[in-house]
Coordinates of C-alpha atoms in Angstrom, one line a residue:
M1 CA -23.4 -19.1 31.5
S2 CA -23.2 -15.5 32.5
S3 CA -20.1 -13.5 31.6
P4 CA -17.5 -12.9 34.2
R5 CA -18.2 -10.0 36.5
I6 CA -15.9 -7.0 36.5
S7 CA -14.7 -6.1 40.0
A8 CA -16.2 -2.9 41.4
A9 CA -12.7 -2.0 42.6
T10 CA -11.4 -1.7 39.0
P11 CA -11.7 1.9 37.8
R12 CA -12.7 2.7 34.3
T13 CA -11.3 5.9 32.8
G14 CA -12.3 7.8 29.7
N15 CA -13.6 5.7 26.9
A16 CA -11.1 2.9 27.4
P17 CA -12.8 -0.5 27.1
A18 CA -13.1 -2.7 30.2
P19 CA -10.4 -5.4 30.4
Q20 CA -11.5 -8.7 28.9
P21 CA -10.7 -12.1 30.5
A22 CA -8.2 -14.3 28.9
R23 CA -9.6 -17.3 27.0
T24 CA -8.6 -20.9 26.7
A25 CA -9.6 -23.6 24.3
G26 CA -12.0 -26.2 25.6
A27 CA -12.0 -29.9 24.8
S28 CA -14.5 -29.3 22.0
G29 CA -12.4 -26.6 20.4
T30 CA -14.6 -23.8 21.6
E31 CA -13.1 -21.0 23.6
R32 CA -14.2 -20.5 27.2
P33 CA -13.3 -17.5 29.4
Q34 CA -10.9 -17.9 32.3
A35 CA -12.1 -16.6 35.7
P36 CA -10.8 -13.1 36.5
A37 CA -8.0 -12.9 39.0
G38 CA -10.3 -11.3 41.6
Q39 CA -12.9 -14.0 41.4
D40 CA -13.3 -16.3 44.4
D41 CA -11.4 -19.6 44.4
A42 CA -14.5 -21.7 44.4
S43 CA -15.7 -20.2 41.2
R44 CA -12.3 -20.7 39.6
R45 CA -12.3 -24.3 40.6
A46 CA -15.8 -25.1 39.4
P47 CA -15.4 -26.8 35.9
R48 CA -17.6 -25.7 33.1
R49 CA -19.2 -28.7 31.3
D50 CA -18.5 -29.2 27.7
A51 CA -21.7 -29.2 25.6
F52 CA -20.2 -31.6 23.1
F53 CA -19.6 -34.4 25.5
D54 CA -23.0 -34.0 27.2
N55 CA -24.7 -34.1 23.8
A56 CA -22.7 -37.2 22.9
K57 CA -23.7 -39.0 26.1
Y58 CA -27.3 -38.1 25.7
L59 CA -27.5 -39.4 22.1
A60 CA -25.6 -42.5 23.1
I61 CA -28.0 -43.3 25.9
V62 CA -31.0 -42.8 23.5
L63 CA -29.4 -45.4 21.2
V64 CA -29.0 -47.8 24.2
A65 CA -32.7 -47.5 25.1
V66 CA -33.8 -47.8 21.4
G67 CA -31.7 -50.9 21.0
H68 CA -33.3 -52.5 24.0
A69 CA -36.7 -51.5 22.6
W70 CA -36.0 -53.2 19.3
E71 CA -35.1 -56.6 20.7
P72 CA -38.7 -58.0 20.7
L73 CA -39.2 -56.8 17.1
R74 CA -36.1 -58.4 15.6
D75 CA -37.6 -61.8 14.7
G76 CA -40.2 -60.4 12.4
S77 CA -38.1 -57.8 10.6
R78 CA -34.8 -58.1 8.9
A79 CA -34.6 -54.3 8.6
V80 CA -35.0 -53.9 12.4
S81 CA -32.4 -56.6 12.9
A82 CA -30.0 -54.8 10.7
L83 CA -30.5 -51.5 12.5
Y84 CA -30.1 -53.3 15.8
M85 CA -26.8 -54.8 14.7
L86 CA -25.6 -51.4 13.4
V87 CA -26.4 -49.6 16.7
Y88 CA -24.9 -52.4 18.8
A89 CA -21.7 -52.2 16.9
F90 CA -21.0 -48.7 18.2
H91 CA -23.3 -47.4 20.9
M92 CA -21.7 -49.0 23.9
P93 CA -18.1 -48.5 22.5
A94 CA -19.0 -44.8 22.2
F95 CA -20.3 -44.7 25.7
I96 CA -17.2 -46.5 27.0
V97 CA -14.7 -44.3 25.1
L98 CA -16.4 -41.3 26.7
A99 CA -16.2 -42.9 30.1
G100 CA -12.5 -43.5 29.6
Y101 CA -11.9 -40.0 28.4
H102 CA -13.5 -38.6 31.6
S103 CA -11.6 -41.0 33.8
R104 CA -8.2 -39.6 32.9
G105 CA -8.0 -37.7 36.1
F106 CA -8.4 -40.8 38.3
D107 CA -5.1 -41.1 40.2
G108 CA -6.1 -43.4 43.2
S109 CA -6.2 -40.5 45.6
P110 CA -8.6 -40.7 48.6
E111 CA -11.0 -38.1 47.1
R112 CA -11.1 -39.9 43.8
V113 CA -11.6 -43.3 45.4
K114 CA -14.4 -41.9 47.5
R115 CA -16.1 -40.6 44.4
L116 CA -15.7 -44.0 42.7
V117 CA -17.3 -45.7 45.7
T118 CA -20.3 -43.3 45.9
G119 CA -20.7 -42.8 42.1
V120 CA -20.2 -46.4 40.9
A121 CA -19.9 -49.0 43.7
L122 CA -22.9 -48.0 45.8
P123 CA -25.3 -47.6 42.8
Y124 CA -24.2 -51.1 41.7
L125 CA -25.2 -52.5 45.1
V126 CA -28.6 -50.7 45.0
F127 CA -29.5 -51.6 41.4
E128 CA -28.1 -55.1 41.4
T129 CA -30.4 -55.8 44.4
A130 CA -33.3 -53.9 42.8
Y131 CA -33.1 -55.7 39.5
T132 CA -32.9 -59.1 41.2
F133 CA -36.1 -58.5 43.1
F134 CA -37.8 -56.9 40.1
T135 CA -36.9 -59.7 37.7
R136 CA -38.1 -62.3 40.2
W137 CA -41.5 -60.9 39.3
T138 CA -41.1 -60.1 35.6
D139 CA -39.2 -63.2 34.7
G140 CA -41.2 -65.5 37.0
V141 CA -38.1 -66.7 38.9
P142 CA -39.2 -66.2 42.6
D143 CA -36.0 -67.9 43.9
R144 CA -33.5 -65.8 41.9
P145 CA -30.6 -65.2 44.4
V146 CA -29.2 -61.8 45.3
T147 CA -25.6 -62.1 44.4
L148 CA -23.2 -59.2 44.0
L149 CA -20.7 -61.2 42.0
E150 CA -22.8 -61.9 39.0
P151 CA -24.1 -58.5 37.5
L152 CA -27.7 -58.8 36.4
Y153 CA -29.0 -57.1 33.2
L154 CA -27.7 -53.5 32.9
T155 CA -25.6 -53.5 36.1
W156 CA -22.6 -55.1 34.3
F157 CA -21.5 -51.7 33.1
L158 CA -21.2 -50.4 36.7
A159 CA -19.1 -53.4 37.7
A160 CA -16.9 -53.0 34.6
L161 CA -16.5 -49.3 35.1
F162 CA -15.4 -49.9 38.7
V163 CA -12.7 -52.3 37.5
W164 CA -11.6 -50.1 34.6
R165 CA -11.3 -47.0 36.6
L166 CA -9.4 -48.7 39.4
T167 CA -6.8 -49.8 36.8
T168 CA -6.5 -46.3 35.3
P169 CA -3.2 -45.5 37.0
L170 CA -1.7 -48.7 35.5
W171 CA -2.7 -47.9 32.0
K172 CA -1.1 -44.5 32.4
L173 CA 2.3 -46.3 33.0
V174 CA 2.1 -48.7 30.1
R175 CA 4.0 -47.7 27.1
W176 CA 1.5 -49.0 24.5
P177 CA -1.8 -49.1 26.5
V178 CA -4.2 -49.7 23.6
P179 CA -2.3 -52.6 22.0
V180 CA -1.9 -54.2 25.4
A181 CA -5.6 -53.8 26.2
L182 CA -6.4 -55.4 22.8
V183 CA -4.2 -58.4 23.6
V184 CA -6.0 -58.8 26.9
A185 CA -9.4 -58.6 25.1
M186 CA -8.2 -61.2 22.5
L187 CA -7.1 -63.6 25.2
A188 CA -10.4 -63.2 27.0
T189 CA -12.3 -64.5 23.9
V190 CA -10.4 -67.8 24.1
S191 CA -10.9 -68.2 27.8
P192 CA -14.3 -69.7 28.6
S193 CA -13.1 -70.5 32.1
L194 CA -13.3 -66.8 33.1
G195 CA -16.8 -67.5 34.4
E196 CA -19.5 -65.1 35.4
D197 CA -17.9 -63.3 38.3
L198 CA -18.3 -59.6 37.8
D199 CA -19.0 -60.3 34.2
L200 CA -15.3 -60.4 33.6
Q201 CA -15.6 -61.6 30.0
R202 CA -17.4 -58.5 29.0
T203 CA -15.2 -56.3 31.2
L204 CA -12.1 -57.5 29.5
Q205 CA -13.5 -57.5 25.9
F206 CA -14.7 -53.9 26.2
L207 CA -11.5 -52.9 27.9
P208 CA -9.7 -51.5 24.8
Y209 CA -12.4 -48.9 24.3
F210 CA -12.0 -47.6 27.8
V211 CA -8.2 -47.5 27.5
L212 CA -8.5 -45.7 24.2
G213 CA -10.6 -43.0 25.9
L214 CA -7.8 -42.6 28.5
V215 CA -5.3 -41.8 25.8
L216 CA -7.4 -39.5 23.7
R217 CA -6.9 -35.8 23.8
P218 CA -9.2 -32.8 22.9
E219 CA -7.6 -32.4 19.5
H220 CA -8.7 -36.0 18.5
F221 CA -12.3 -35.0 19.1
R222 CA -11.8 -31.8 17.2
A223 CA -10.4 -33.8 14.3
V224 CA -13.5 -36.0 13.9
R225 CA -15.8 -33.0 13.9
R226 CA -14.4 -31.4 10.8
R227 CA -16.8 -30.9 7.9
R228 CA -15.0 -33.4 5.7
V229 CA -15.4 -36.1 8.3
R230 CA -19.1 -35.3 8.8
M231 CA -19.7 -35.7 5.0
L232 CA -17.8 -39.0 4.9
A233 CA -19.8 -40.3 7.9
V234 CA -23.0 -40.5 5.8
P235 CA -21.8 -43.0 3.2
V236 CA -19.9 -44.9 5.9
F237 CA -23.1 -45.4 7.9
A238 CA -25.0 -46.3 4.8
G239 CA -22.5 -48.9 3.9
A240 CA -22.4 -50.3 7.4
L241 CA -26.2 -50.6 7.4
A242 CA -26.0 -52.5 4.1
V243 CA -23.4 -54.9 5.5
A244 CA -25.5 -55.4 8.6
Y245 CA -28.6 -56.2 6.4
W246 CA -26.5 -58.8 4.6
A247 CA -25.1 -60.2 7.8
V248 CA -28.5 -60.7 9.6
P249 CA -29.2 -64.2 8.4
R250 CA -25.5 -65.2 8.3
V251 CA -23.8 -63.9 11.5
T252 CA -25.0 -64.0 15.1
S253 CA -25.3 -60.6 16.9
A254 CA -24.0 -62.2 20.1
W255 CA -20.5 -61.2 19.0
L256 CA -21.5 -57.6 19.5
Y257 CA -22.4 -58.2 23.2
H258 CA -18.8 -59.1 24.1
R259 CA -19.9 -61.4 26.9
D260 CA -19.0 -64.8 25.5
S261 CA -15.9 -66.6 24.4
A262 CA -15.5 -68.0 20.9
Q263 CA -16.0 -71.5 22.2
E264 CA -19.3 -70.5 23.9
L265 CA -20.5 -69.2 20.6
S266 CA -19.7 -72.5 18.9
A267 CA -16.9 -71.0 16.9
P268 CA -13.2 -72.1 16.5
A269 CA -11.0 -70.5 19.2
W270 CA -9.0 -68.5 16.6
Y271 CA -12.3 -66.7 15.7
G272 CA -12.2 -64.8 19.0
P273 CA -9.0 -62.8 18.5
A274 CA -9.8 -62.2 14.8
V275 CA -13.3 -61.0 15.5
T276 CA -12.0 -58.8 18.3
L277 CA -9.6 -57.0 16.0
V278 CA -12.2 -56.6 13.2
L279 CA -14.9 -55.4 15.6
F280 CA -12.5 -53.0 17.2
G281 CA -11.7 -51.4 13.9
C282 CA -15.3 -51.3 12.7
S283 CA -16.6 -50.0 16.0
L284 CA -14.0 -47.2 16.2
L285 CA -14.9 -46.1 12.6
L286 CA -18.6 -45.9 13.5
V287 CA -17.9 -44.2 16.8
A288 CA -15.9 -41.5 14.9
C289 CA -18.8 -41.1 12.4
F290 CA -21.3 -40.8 15.3
L291 CA -19.2 -38.2 17.1
A292 CA -18.7 -36.3 13.9
W293 CA -22.5 -35.5 13.9
V294 CA -22.8 -34.7 17.6
P295 CA -23.5 -30.9 17.9
G296 CA -20.9 -28.9 19.8
R297 CA -23.2 -26.1 20.8
R298 CA -25.7 -26.1 23.6
T299 CA -29.1 -27.7 22.7
W300 CA -32.3 -28.5 24.4
F301 CA -30.9 -31.9 25.5
T302 CA -27.4 -30.8 26.6
G303 CA -28.4 -30.6 30.2
L304 CA -29.8 -34.2 30.0
G305 CA -26.4 -35.5 29.0
A306 CA -25.1 -34.9 32.5
A307 CA -27.6 -37.4 33.9
T308 CA -27.3 -40.3 31.4
M309 CA -26.7 -42.7 34.3
Y310 CA -30.3 -42.1 35.4
G311 CA -31.6 -43.0 32.0
Y312 CA -29.3 -46.0 31.7
L313 CA -30.1 -47.6 35.1
L314 CA -33.8 -46.8 35.2
H315 CA -34.9 -47.5 31.6
G316 CA -34.2 -51.2 32.2
F317 CA -37.2 -51.4 34.6
V318 CA -39.4 -50.1 31.8
A319 CA -38.0 -52.5 29.3
Q320 CA -38.6 -55.4 31.7
V321 CA -42.2 -54.5 32.6
S322 CA -43.1 -53.8 28.9
K323 CA -42.6 -57.5 28.1
Y324 CA -44.3 -58.7 31.3
W325 CA -47.4 -56.6 30.7
G326 CA -47.6 -57.6 27.0
W327 CA -46.9 -54.2 25.5
Y328 CA -45.5 -56.0 22.5
D329 CA -48.5 -58.2 21.9
P330 CA -50.4 -56.0 19.3
E331 CA -49.5 -57.2 15.8
W332 CA -49.4 -53.7 14.3
L333 CA -46.2 -53.0 16.3
Y334 CA -44.4 -55.4 13.9
R335 CA -45.2 -53.3 10.9
P336 CA -43.2 -50.2 9.9
L337 CA -45.5 -47.8 11.7
G338 CA -45.3 -49.8 14.9
E339 CA -41.5 -50.0 14.7
V340 CA -41.3 -46.3 14.3
T341 CA -43.7 -45.8 17.3
V342 CA -41.6 -48.1 19.5
T343 CA -38.4 -46.2 18.5
L344 CA -40.0 -42.9 19.4
V345 CA -41.5 -44.1 22.7
A346 CA -38.1 -45.5 23.8
A347 CA -36.4 -42.2 23.0
V348 CA -39.1 -40.2 24.9
V349 CA -39.0 -42.5 27.9
V350 CA -35.2 -42.4 28.4
T351 CA -35.2 -38.7 27.8
A352 CA -37.8 -38.3 30.6
L353 CA -35.7 -40.5 32.9
C354 CA -32.8 -38.0 32.5
A355 CA -35.0 -35.0 33.4
P356 CA -34.6 -33.1 36.7
P357 CA -37.8 -34.3 38.4
V358 CA -36.7 -37.9 38.0
R359 CA -33.2 -37.1 39.1
R360 CA -34.5 -35.5 42.3
V361 CA -36.5 -38.6 43.1
F362 CA -33.8 -41.1 42.5
R363 CA -30.7 -39.2 43.4
W364 CA -30.4 -41.2 46.6
A365 CA -29.9 -44.4 44.5
V366 CA -27.9 -43.1 41.5
E367 CA -25.8 -40.4 43.2
P368 CA -25.7 -41.3 46.9
R369 CA -23.8 -39.0 49.2
P370 CA -23.1 -40.9 52.4
A371 CA -20.8 -38.3 53.9
W372 CA -21.2 -40.1 57.3
A373 CA -19.3 -43.1 56.0
F374 CA -16.0 -41.2 55.2
R375 CA -13.5 -39.3 57.3
R376 CA -13.1 -35.6 56.6

């Protein structure tokens, strides 16, 4: 970003240095210049994106795509299954914590509601319909109904985000928001009667991560990025991978999806609240370790972090068609070299889907702007 311009009307005399703009600390701890007093109002209002958060969102969406790419490889490899469990323990929690953090400004005002409709509700309608028709072909279910009440495949996140963000003003009023959200999630795990409408089970079980994001402050993110935390993150991840390797034949990974009650997973009802608390603690520890290693400076992928919703919503079509066209049929894919190849291809594909050319083509679906539908 170019440095602030000095007004031509400001005289400079002698060898005195030109006045420097004041600086304020950004969310990532880096300093950013304030706009000079003479700069136009539009420039002062335009927010400057924080590289740290864009980097974190890009790396999280890569892990989401890689996790989906590993699914067909799990049966033949305990190592892949362990990596899968490790990634699923924190990649969506990290994504949701960041979504909550960036939803702090939602106050229910008309402008915010309009952005919620255009940025979340309309893409949900488009992609819920698109995935229904697409999976009629890939899954061989020609009569699959188009229903907006039962999110299909990846669209659950949009439905959940819509509900979470609508309730943001409420969580700002609650005295102990995170403990209350945890209680809600624990109760959901013993309530199989919630049904499939809007994937409410998953919406409620992931709710504590969103509420946690709402209460976090910039200094919390600065704290996890200290050198000491980065060093501790290495043995923590190594230990977590060892635990996941041990757990593969003993524990079902379905607990990590947060979409079923304890009874639906053939477990005693008390398992649900207990596992919710354990997973919340473990996931937060891994999220902190993940964020500790996210670079705070601008990198080649920083700009892609602003378009992770494109990668999220579009990579599902690639994942579906890969199974339909038999991309996983070759036996060499189930050996170490093939597993590495699948990982790299998934990362490259989701990266390409966040790139500007793809965004220009699909902006109408991911970021619709129906100005005609709203009053000025």
